[in-house]
Amino acid sequence: ESEERFKNMFNNHASIMLLIEPESGKIIGANNAASKFYEYTIEELCKMSIDQINILSPEQILTERSKASLEMRSHFIFTHKLASGKERIVEVHSSPIVYEKSEILFSIIHDITERVENEKALKESQDRWKFALEGARDGVWDWNLQTNEVYFSKQWKAMLGFEENEISNHYNEWSKRVHPEDKEKCYADIQLHLDGKSPFYSNIHRELCKDGSYKWILDRGKIVTYDENNKPIKMIGTHTEITDRIEMENQLIKLNADKDRFISILAHDLKSPFNSILGFLDILKENIRTYEIEKTEKFLNIIYTSAKNTFNLLEDILIWARTNSGKLPFEQQKLKLSDCYEDVIKNLELTAKNKNCSINYFSEEEILVFADSNMLDTILRNLISNAIKFTNENGEISVYAEQDNSTAKITVSDNGVGISPDILSKLFDITEKISTEGTVGEKGTGLGLLLCKEFIEKHGGKIWVESELGKGSAFKFTLPLYNEN
């Protein structure tokens, strides 16, 4: 009765089943599911050996079975060949049983071809994903919104200068690195996506690196999993460093501002002094025979000063254009600071004389700087001429020079009108047009100060100003000292 029940179960079960002689491997029984799977009749199967179905050689099969015996396992993975020639991957579970008074192997066979192929495809997909994560320029993050756990890819961490084990998998690891000025907008953009008001999250912000610097990051993400109540569960995204792009955009802004400044100077500020020169020349032409020599001399001095200032302005414009085109040479050499000062003062004496301003140079010792001669002349000329411009008649202008370690500090001060706080903060900003008339209506462009800043920074120095309305200003800058070694 037991065998009858077994035969009934064996023949009609949906699983593929075979009865096999252990020694010979001969198939002595097969059920309907086996016949359908192998595409043989039951009679044909029972005339075959299991080794005729296995793709492996008999030696490989024996080896596999011996290994299984040592490991006390009773299941195998084989590739079986069907009657049509197709190959299928099967998992075989075998157990010894006594059937019709003989010990045989009862094997249950599962077709796992699709499972194996899916696992293979999944592994290949995982390998591609892993390769993409490791090889891509972008970092990847995977955020569990319920636990606040975040997976940060290796590239995400490396982008900020961290090793794999230096950052924990938590939301705070990211949020604490966002620049304080960028946090509000960043969080708002995330919330817009979480609330379903934007199809994805995208934000540009700065993030703190391991070395204390900040990098500009394009951060993008999207919710990929919701719960049954349509509440977001998981969000994934990418991290792209765009520091170079931001710097390039800033450079473009600067170049546009330079262009606007250049056009403004050519259209107005360069035209204005020529109107003054032509106006006085016209008066002299009409009255040259009637004016006394003193009046004629006064007019000629005004014309000369205006022409000289216009020439200096034109020179600044040409230098500015050459600087921004990269064609201005930069050649540092040993320079005696007092000699540079004397050369500049020779060209400004008449301008100072017209306002009866005194200019004095003070230095406790002879200072040698390592600088470009033309650039240093431009710096001193602009700062001293500005001091004259904003100093009243009978004013005093002083140039102080001192040295400390490897740096020379030069101060150009005056007792003139001073600078208001709102203008003071914009003096060295290329995007701001600062043009203030001097104490007797002298015109200016603000270009000179920008040139000074650019040239000083090219030497590795810095420039700053201290000023108080009604009491005067002091422009200070540093340059490297000349080192004999």
XYZ file of C-alpha atoms in Angstrom:
485
model
C 0.000 0.000 0.000
C 2.865 2.328 0.814
C 4.514 1.648 -2.561
C 1.191 2.147 -4.336
C 0.760 5.497 -2.652
C 4.350 6.391 -3.578
C 3.790 5.355 -7.232
C 0.623 7.453 -7.392
C 2.372 10.465 -5.886
C 5.461 9.903 -8.063
C 3.574 9.663 -11.348
C 1.263 12.631 -10.807
C 3.425 15.103 -8.904
C 4.153 18.403 -10.646
C 7.843 18.189 -9.738
C 10.295 16.400 -12.029
C 11.169 13.044 -10.447
C 13.517 10.230 -11.440
C 14.447 6.879 -9.905
C 18.095 5.989 -10.558
C 20.281 2.979 -9.839
C 23.189 4.251 -7.710
C 25.945 2.239 -9.306
C 25.105 2.346 -12.999
C 23.216 5.621 -13.105
C 20.478 3.900 -15.115
C 17.082 5.570 -14.978
C 14.539 3.031 -13.813
C 11.632 5.369 -13.274
C 10.410 8.767 -14.466
C 7.182 10.608 -13.861
C 4.995 12.545 -16.290
C 6.608 15.868 -15.307
C 10.030 14.396 -16.170
C 8.744 13.195 -19.542
C 7.344 16.610 -20.351
C 10.534 18.397 -19.227
C 13.097 16.172 -20.941
C 10.894 15.786 -24.065
C 11.243 12.006 -23.970
C 8.582 9.409 -23.281
C 8.796 7.644 -19.953
C 9.762 4.472 -21.810
C 12.587 6.314 -23.616
C 13.875 7.775 -20.353
C 13.910 4.364 -18.695
C 16.236 3.087 -21.408
C 18.740 5.866 -20.714
C 21.433 6.571 -18.140
C 21.402 9.828 -16.214
C 24.881 10.414 -17.592
C 23.364 10.695 -21.087
C 21.358 13.681 -19.905
C 24.113 15.357 -17.933
C 26.324 17.720 -19.904
C 29.241 16.996 -17.576
C 31.513 14.076 -18.370
C 31.102 10.957 -16.217
C 34.401 11.764 -14.511
C 33.186 15.252 -13.606
C 29.906 13.835 -12.346
C 31.721 11.299 -10.172
C 33.991 14.001 -8.850
C 31.012 16.198 -7.999
C 29.231 13.332 -6.251
C 32.365 12.333 -4.311
C 32.791 15.915 -3.178
C 29.140 16.013 -2.161
C 29.540 12.793 -0.206
C 32.483 14.196 1.723
C 30.533 17.369 2.450
C 27.430 15.366 3.471
C 25.299 17.118 0.871
C 22.641 15.528 -1.303
C 21.943 18.200 -3.883
C 23.757 19.062 -7.098
C 23.653 21.692 -9.787
C 23.904 20.161 -13.263
C 23.217 21.185 -16.821
C 20.830 18.690 -18.443
C 20.310 18.267 -22.163
C 16.768 17.823 -23.473
C 15.682 15.741 -26.460
C 15.505 18.903 -28.586
C 19.117 19.682 -27.807
C 18.272 22.555 -25.490
C 20.255 22.835 -22.288
C 18.680 23.617 -18.937
C 20.302 24.226 -15.562
C 18.774 21.995 -12.884
C 19.083 21.556 -9.149
C 18.956 17.874 -8.176
C 18.029 16.667 -4.684
C 18.748 12.939 -4.217
C 17.948 10.607 -1.370
C 18.476 6.853 -1.095
C 15.247 4.854 -0.635
C 14.253 1.181 -0.701
C 11.961 0.554 -3.619
C 10.812 -2.884 -4.692
C 13.325 -4.364 -2.239
C 16.280 -2.521 -3.811
C 18.117 0.583 -2.709
C 17.827 3.301 -5.325
C 18.229 7.069 -5.587
C 15.050 9.097 -5.521
C 15.832 12.398 -7.273
C 13.656 15.492 -7.345
C 14.740 17.922 -10.062
C 14.003 21.644 -10.290
C 14.539 23.677 -13.429
C 16.505 26.713 -12.185
C 17.606 28.052 -15.563
C 15.671 31.295 -15.283
C 16.741 31.781 -11.682
C 20.408 31.301 -12.572
C 20.107 33.614 -15.568
C 18.368 36.239 -13.431
C 21.057 35.911 -10.776
C 23.708 36.234 -13.446
C 21.971 39.282 -14.921
C 21.614 40.766 -11.444
C 25.290 40.173 -10.705
C 26.271 41.713 -14.027
C 23.999 44.656 -13.266
C 25.514 44.999 -9.804
C 29.003 44.772 -11.290
C 28.140 47.486 -13.830
C 26.618 49.623 -11.077
C 29.683 49.090 -8.904
C 31.954 49.961 -11.811
C 29.869 53.060 -12.512
C 30.042 54.129 -8.874
C 33.779 53.589 -8.641
C 34.667 54.964 -12.046
C 32.214 57.817 -12.425
C 33.088 61.404 -11.639
C 29.836 61.797 -9.717
C 29.259 60.644 -6.171
C 26.063 58.720 -5.341
C 23.899 58.794 -2.224
C 20.968 56.630 -1.102
C 18.855 58.134 1.694
C 16.429 56.178 3.907
C 13.977 58.922 4.855
C 12.540 56.956 7.781
C 15.811 56.134 9.555
C 17.956 58.986 8.141
C 20.581 56.427 7.190
C 22.435 57.389 4.027
C 24.719 55.339 1.809
C 27.535 57.533 0.461
C 29.523 56.096 -2.436
C 33.304 55.955 -2.357
C 33.493 58.749 -4.936
C 31.101 60.908 -2.878
C 33.531 60.714 0.043
C 36.651 61.085 -2.083
C 35.192 64.228 -3.674
C 35.428 65.922 -0.266
C 38.824 64.395 0.534
C 37.664 61.594 2.861
C 38.632 57.934 2.988
C 35.983 55.193 2.919
C 35.823 54.740 6.702
C 35.998 58.427 7.690
C 32.315 59.231 7.152
C 29.419 57.448 8.860
C 26.215 56.568 7.033
C 23.955 59.249 8.429
C 22.125 62.301 7.099
C 24.022 64.567 9.526
C 27.301 63.703 7.805
C 26.014 65.601 4.784
C 24.005 68.384 6.430
C 26.836 69.535 8.705
C 29.072 70.068 5.678
C 26.674 72.338 3.776
C 27.868 75.957 3.902
C 25.808 77.943 6.478
C 24.839 80.518 3.837
C 23.489 77.785 1.535
C 21.552 75.633 4.030
C 18.198 77.425 3.967
C 17.835 77.250 0.163
C 19.143 73.674 0.106
C 16.640 72.414 2.697
C 13.816 74.312 0.981
C 14.569 72.596 -2.347
C 14.539 69.167 -0.687
C 11.225 69.920 0.999
C 9.648 71.028 -2.293
C 10.362 67.578 -3.724
C 9.272 65.736 -0.571
C 5.972 67.661 -0.678
C 5.463 66.681 -4.310
C 5.766 70.277 -5.550
C 8.755 69.555 -7.792
C 9.471 66.430 -9.897
C 12.982 66.111 -8.483
C 15.400 67.784 -6.082
C 18.204 69.947 -7.458
C 20.417 72.433 -5.644
C 23.826 74.077 -6.011
C 25.664 74.690 -2.743
C 29.077 74.638 -1.111
C 30.272 71.702 0.982
C 33.074 71.554 3.518
C 36.037 69.352 2.604
C 38.371 67.509 4.933
C 41.087 70.152 4.452
C 38.734 72.968 5.516
C 38.107 74.315 2.024
C 34.727 74.420 0.295
C 33.737 72.924 -3.042
C 30.720 73.829 -5.143
C 28.392 70.840 -5.531
C 25.461 70.198 -7.863
C 23.229 67.949 -5.736
C 20.326 66.146 -7.442
C 17.931 63.473 -6.233
C 14.551 61.794 -6.623
C 12.197 59.766 -4.419
C 12.150 56.151 -5.654
C 10.068 54.373 -2.976
C 6.787 55.222 -1.222
C 4.822 53.331 1.461
C 1.154 52.303 1.224
C 0.130 55.791 2.376
C 2.180 57.397 -0.417
C 4.713 58.640 2.103
C 8.318 58.850 0.766
C 10.603 56.090 2.034
C 13.741 56.244 -0.086
C 15.483 58.928 -2.103
C 18.576 58.489 -4.251
C 20.737 61.064 -5.959
C 24.079 62.227 -7.307
C 26.786 64.614 -6.193
C 28.686 66.492 -8.922
C 31.551 68.862 -8.195
C 31.177 72.052 -10.263
C 33.777 74.289 -8.604
C 35.541 74.870 -11.930
C 32.237 75.740 -13.598
C 31.303 78.241 -10.883
C 34.733 79.844 -11.056
C 34.415 80.060 -14.834
C 30.992 81.695 -14.481
C 32.451 84.180 -12.002
C 35.264 84.863 -14.440
C 32.707 85.519 -17.182
C 30.884 87.941 -14.870
C 34.188 89.711 -14.251
C 34.965 89.825 -17.974
C 31.540 91.292 -18.713
C 32.058 93.876 -15.984
C 35.479 94.665 -17.452
C 33.903 95.120 -20.857
C 31.209 97.417 -19.473
C 33.810 99.412 -17.547
C 36.004 99.688 -20.633
C 33.119 100.906 -22.799
C 32.060 103.381 -20.082
C 35.557 104.845 -19.961
C 35.808 105.174 -23.720
C 32.285 106.599 -24.060
C 32.378 109.161 -21.263
C 35.384 109.399 -19.001
C 37.928 109.609 -21.793
C 35.795 112.075 -23.751
C 35.264 114.449 -20.798
C 38.900 115.585 -20.292
C 39.276 116.266 -24.012
C 36.272 118.586 -23.819
C 38.122 120.483 -21.066
C 41.353 120.665 -23.083
C 39.575 121.785 -26.253
C 37.527 124.325 -24.303
C 40.545 126.049 -22.770
C 42.460 125.922 -26.048
C 39.513 127.570 -27.781
C 39.521 130.383 -25.180
C 43.278 130.867 -25.614
C 42.988 130.863 -29.392
C 40.405 133.645 -29.290
C 42.215 135.725 -26.655
C 45.902 134.939 -27.092
C 46.734 138.528 -28.066
C 44.762 140.152 -25.254
C 45.523 137.900 -22.228
C 48.385 138.777 -19.916
C 51.211 136.263 -19.741
C 50.217 135.151 -16.221
C 46.669 134.258 -17.335
C 47.926 132.486 -20.423
C 50.381 130.512 -18.296
C 47.566 129.558 -15.888
C 45.408 128.263 -18.744
C 48.337 126.346 -20.244
C 49.037 124.695 -16.875
C 45.402 123.597 -16.672
C 45.568 122.236 -20.217
C 48.858 120.478 -19.500
C 47.545 118.916 -16.288
C 44.350 117.770 -18.009
C 46.336 116.335 -20.927
C 48.729 114.598 -18.533
C 45.870 113.080 -16.548
C 44.204 111.995 -19.775
C 47.433 110.390 -20.922
C 47.737 108.534 -17.604
C 44.122 107.405 -17.921
C 44.707 106.175 -21.451
C 47.808 104.374 -20.268
C 45.775 102.687 -17.508
C 43.183 101.609 -20.072
C 45.858 100.075 -22.303
C 47.490 98.326 -19.335
C 44.085 97.052 -18.212
C 43.362 95.666 -21.691
C 46.778 93.975 -21.900
C 46.393 92.543 -18.395
C 43.029 90.957 -19.169
C 44.264 89.567 -22.482
C 47.263 87.981 -20.739
C 49.733 89.971 -22.850
C 51.199 92.125 -20.089
C 54.657 90.822 -19.113
C 55.389 90.234 -15.442
C 59.082 90.461 -14.616
C 60.076 90.799 -10.968
C 63.447 92.301 -10.162
C 65.334 94.065 -7.377
C 64.006 97.623 -7.049
C 64.917 100.423 -4.684
C 61.576 101.697 -3.410
C 62.771 105.303 -2.964
C 63.916 105.443 -6.620
C 60.525 104.208 -7.816
C 58.850 106.884 -5.695
C 61.094 109.657 -7.148
C 60.296 108.597 -10.739
C 56.564 108.767 -10.060
C 56.709 112.110 -8.200
C 58.428 113.812 -11.150
C 55.306 113.236 -13.235
C 52.935 114.378 -10.491
C 54.718 117.515 -9.280
C 52.739 119.913 -11.438
C 49.419 118.307 -10.472
C 50.302 118.684 -6.793
C 51.604 122.237 -7.366
C 48.273 123.319 -8.910
C 46.597 122.508 -5.572
C 49.599 123.594 -3.497
C 49.797 120.114 -1.953
C 52.985 118.816 -0.340
C 54.142 115.211 -0.883
C 56.687 113.607 1.441
C 58.342 110.195 1.562
C 59.288 108.594 4.898
C 61.350 105.484 5.494
C 63.724 104.590 8.342
C 65.920 102.513 6.036
C 66.457 101.809 2.354
C 63.939 99.180 1.269
C 64.536 96.790 -1.632
C 61.455 95.121 -3.099
C 61.120 92.241 -5.541
C 58.616 93.647 -8.021
C 57.782 94.424 -11.630
C 58.971 97.973 -12.335
C 56.082 99.040 -14.604
C 53.450 97.617 -12.297
C 54.955 99.290 -9.211
C 55.042 102.630 -11.060
C 51.364 102.203 -11.953
C 50.462 101.374 -8.339
C 52.299 104.376 -6.849
C 51.119 106.770 -9.570
C 47.453 105.848 -9.101
C 47.492 105.957 -5.313
C 49.410 109.250 -5.084
C 47.372 110.937 -7.840
C 44.182 109.799 -6.068
C 45.497 111.308 -2.831
C 46.097 114.621 -4.665
C 42.673 114.469 -6.261
C 40.810 114.080 -2.965
C 42.944 116.507 -0.947
C 41.987 120.148 -0.603
C 44.346 122.982 -1.499
C 47.351 123.233 0.829
C 46.832 119.602 1.789
C 49.485 117.079 2.860
C 50.225 113.700 1.311
C 52.623 111.238 2.923
C 54.155 108.025 1.650
C 55.456 105.732 4.406
C 57.531 102.604 3.805
C 58.477 99.964 6.365
C 59.565 96.362 6.270
C 58.836 93.298 8.381
C 60.401 89.871 7.812
C 59.849 89.190 4.090
C 57.313 91.932 3.398
C 57.384 95.647 2.677
C 54.350 97.704 3.685
C 53.728 100.976 1.864
C 51.136 103.528 2.994
C 49.871 106.459 0.918
C 47.912 108.785 3.216
C 46.277 112.175 2.867
C 44.354 114.673 5.022
C 41.647 115.093 2.412
C 37.887 114.551 2.283
C 37.911 110.860 3.207
C 35.615 108.106 1.910
C 32.077 107.322 3.041
C 31.496 103.787 4.437
C 29.085 102.806 1.635
C 31.681 103.614 -1.039
C 34.542 102.177 1.011
C 33.093 98.643 0.769
C 32.838 98.863 -3.046
C 36.205 100.394 -3.935
C 37.809 97.179 -5.190
C 34.677 95.534 -6.630
C 34.832 95.231 -10.409
C 31.024 94.991 -10.657
C 30.588 98.411 -9.042
C 31.167 101.653 -10.925
C 32.798 104.055 -8.492
C 33.634 107.463 -9.976
C 33.835 110.387 -7.571
C 34.889 113.924 -8.469
C 37.937 115.365 -6.764
C 37.923 118.452 -4.551
C 38.143 120.777 -7.578
C 36.007 118.666 -9.920
C 38.706 116.248 -11.174
C 37.199 113.332 -13.081
C 37.995 109.687 -12.471
C 36.935 106.159 -13.408
C 37.866 103.953 -10.464
C 39.919 101.908 -12.903
C 43.209 102.843 -11.253
C 42.334 101.234 -7.923
C 41.279 98.022 -9.650
C 44.597 97.952 -11.481
C 46.428 98.502 -8.191
C 44.588 95.586 -6.569
C 45.250 93.277 -9.498
C 48.961 94.153 -9.718
C 49.525 93.920 -5.959
C 47.823 90.510 -5.772
C 49.915 89.343 -8.722
C 52.950 89.977 -6.491
C 51.362 87.957 -3.671
C 50.548 91.097 -1.676
C 47.303 92.667 -0.499
C 45.768 96.151 -0.451
C 43.354 97.754 1.981
C 42.159 101.213 2.969
C 41.399 103.025 6.202
C 39.379 106.207 5.931
C 37.195 108.649 7.831
C 35.018 111.308 6.293
C 36.521 114.767 6.648
C 39.849 113.478 7.989
C 41.449 111.720 5.051
C 42.370 108.244 3.821
C 45.284 105.833 4.055
C 45.766 103.254 1.311
C 48.080 100.458 2.424
C 49.598 97.608 0.427
C 52.300 94.973 0.762
C 54.985 93.713 -1.614
C 57.665 91.016 -1.243
C 61.117 92.157 -0.136
C 64.096 91.348 -2.317
C 66.030 88.396 -0.920
C 69.707 88.121 -1.861
C 69.477 84.322 -1.458
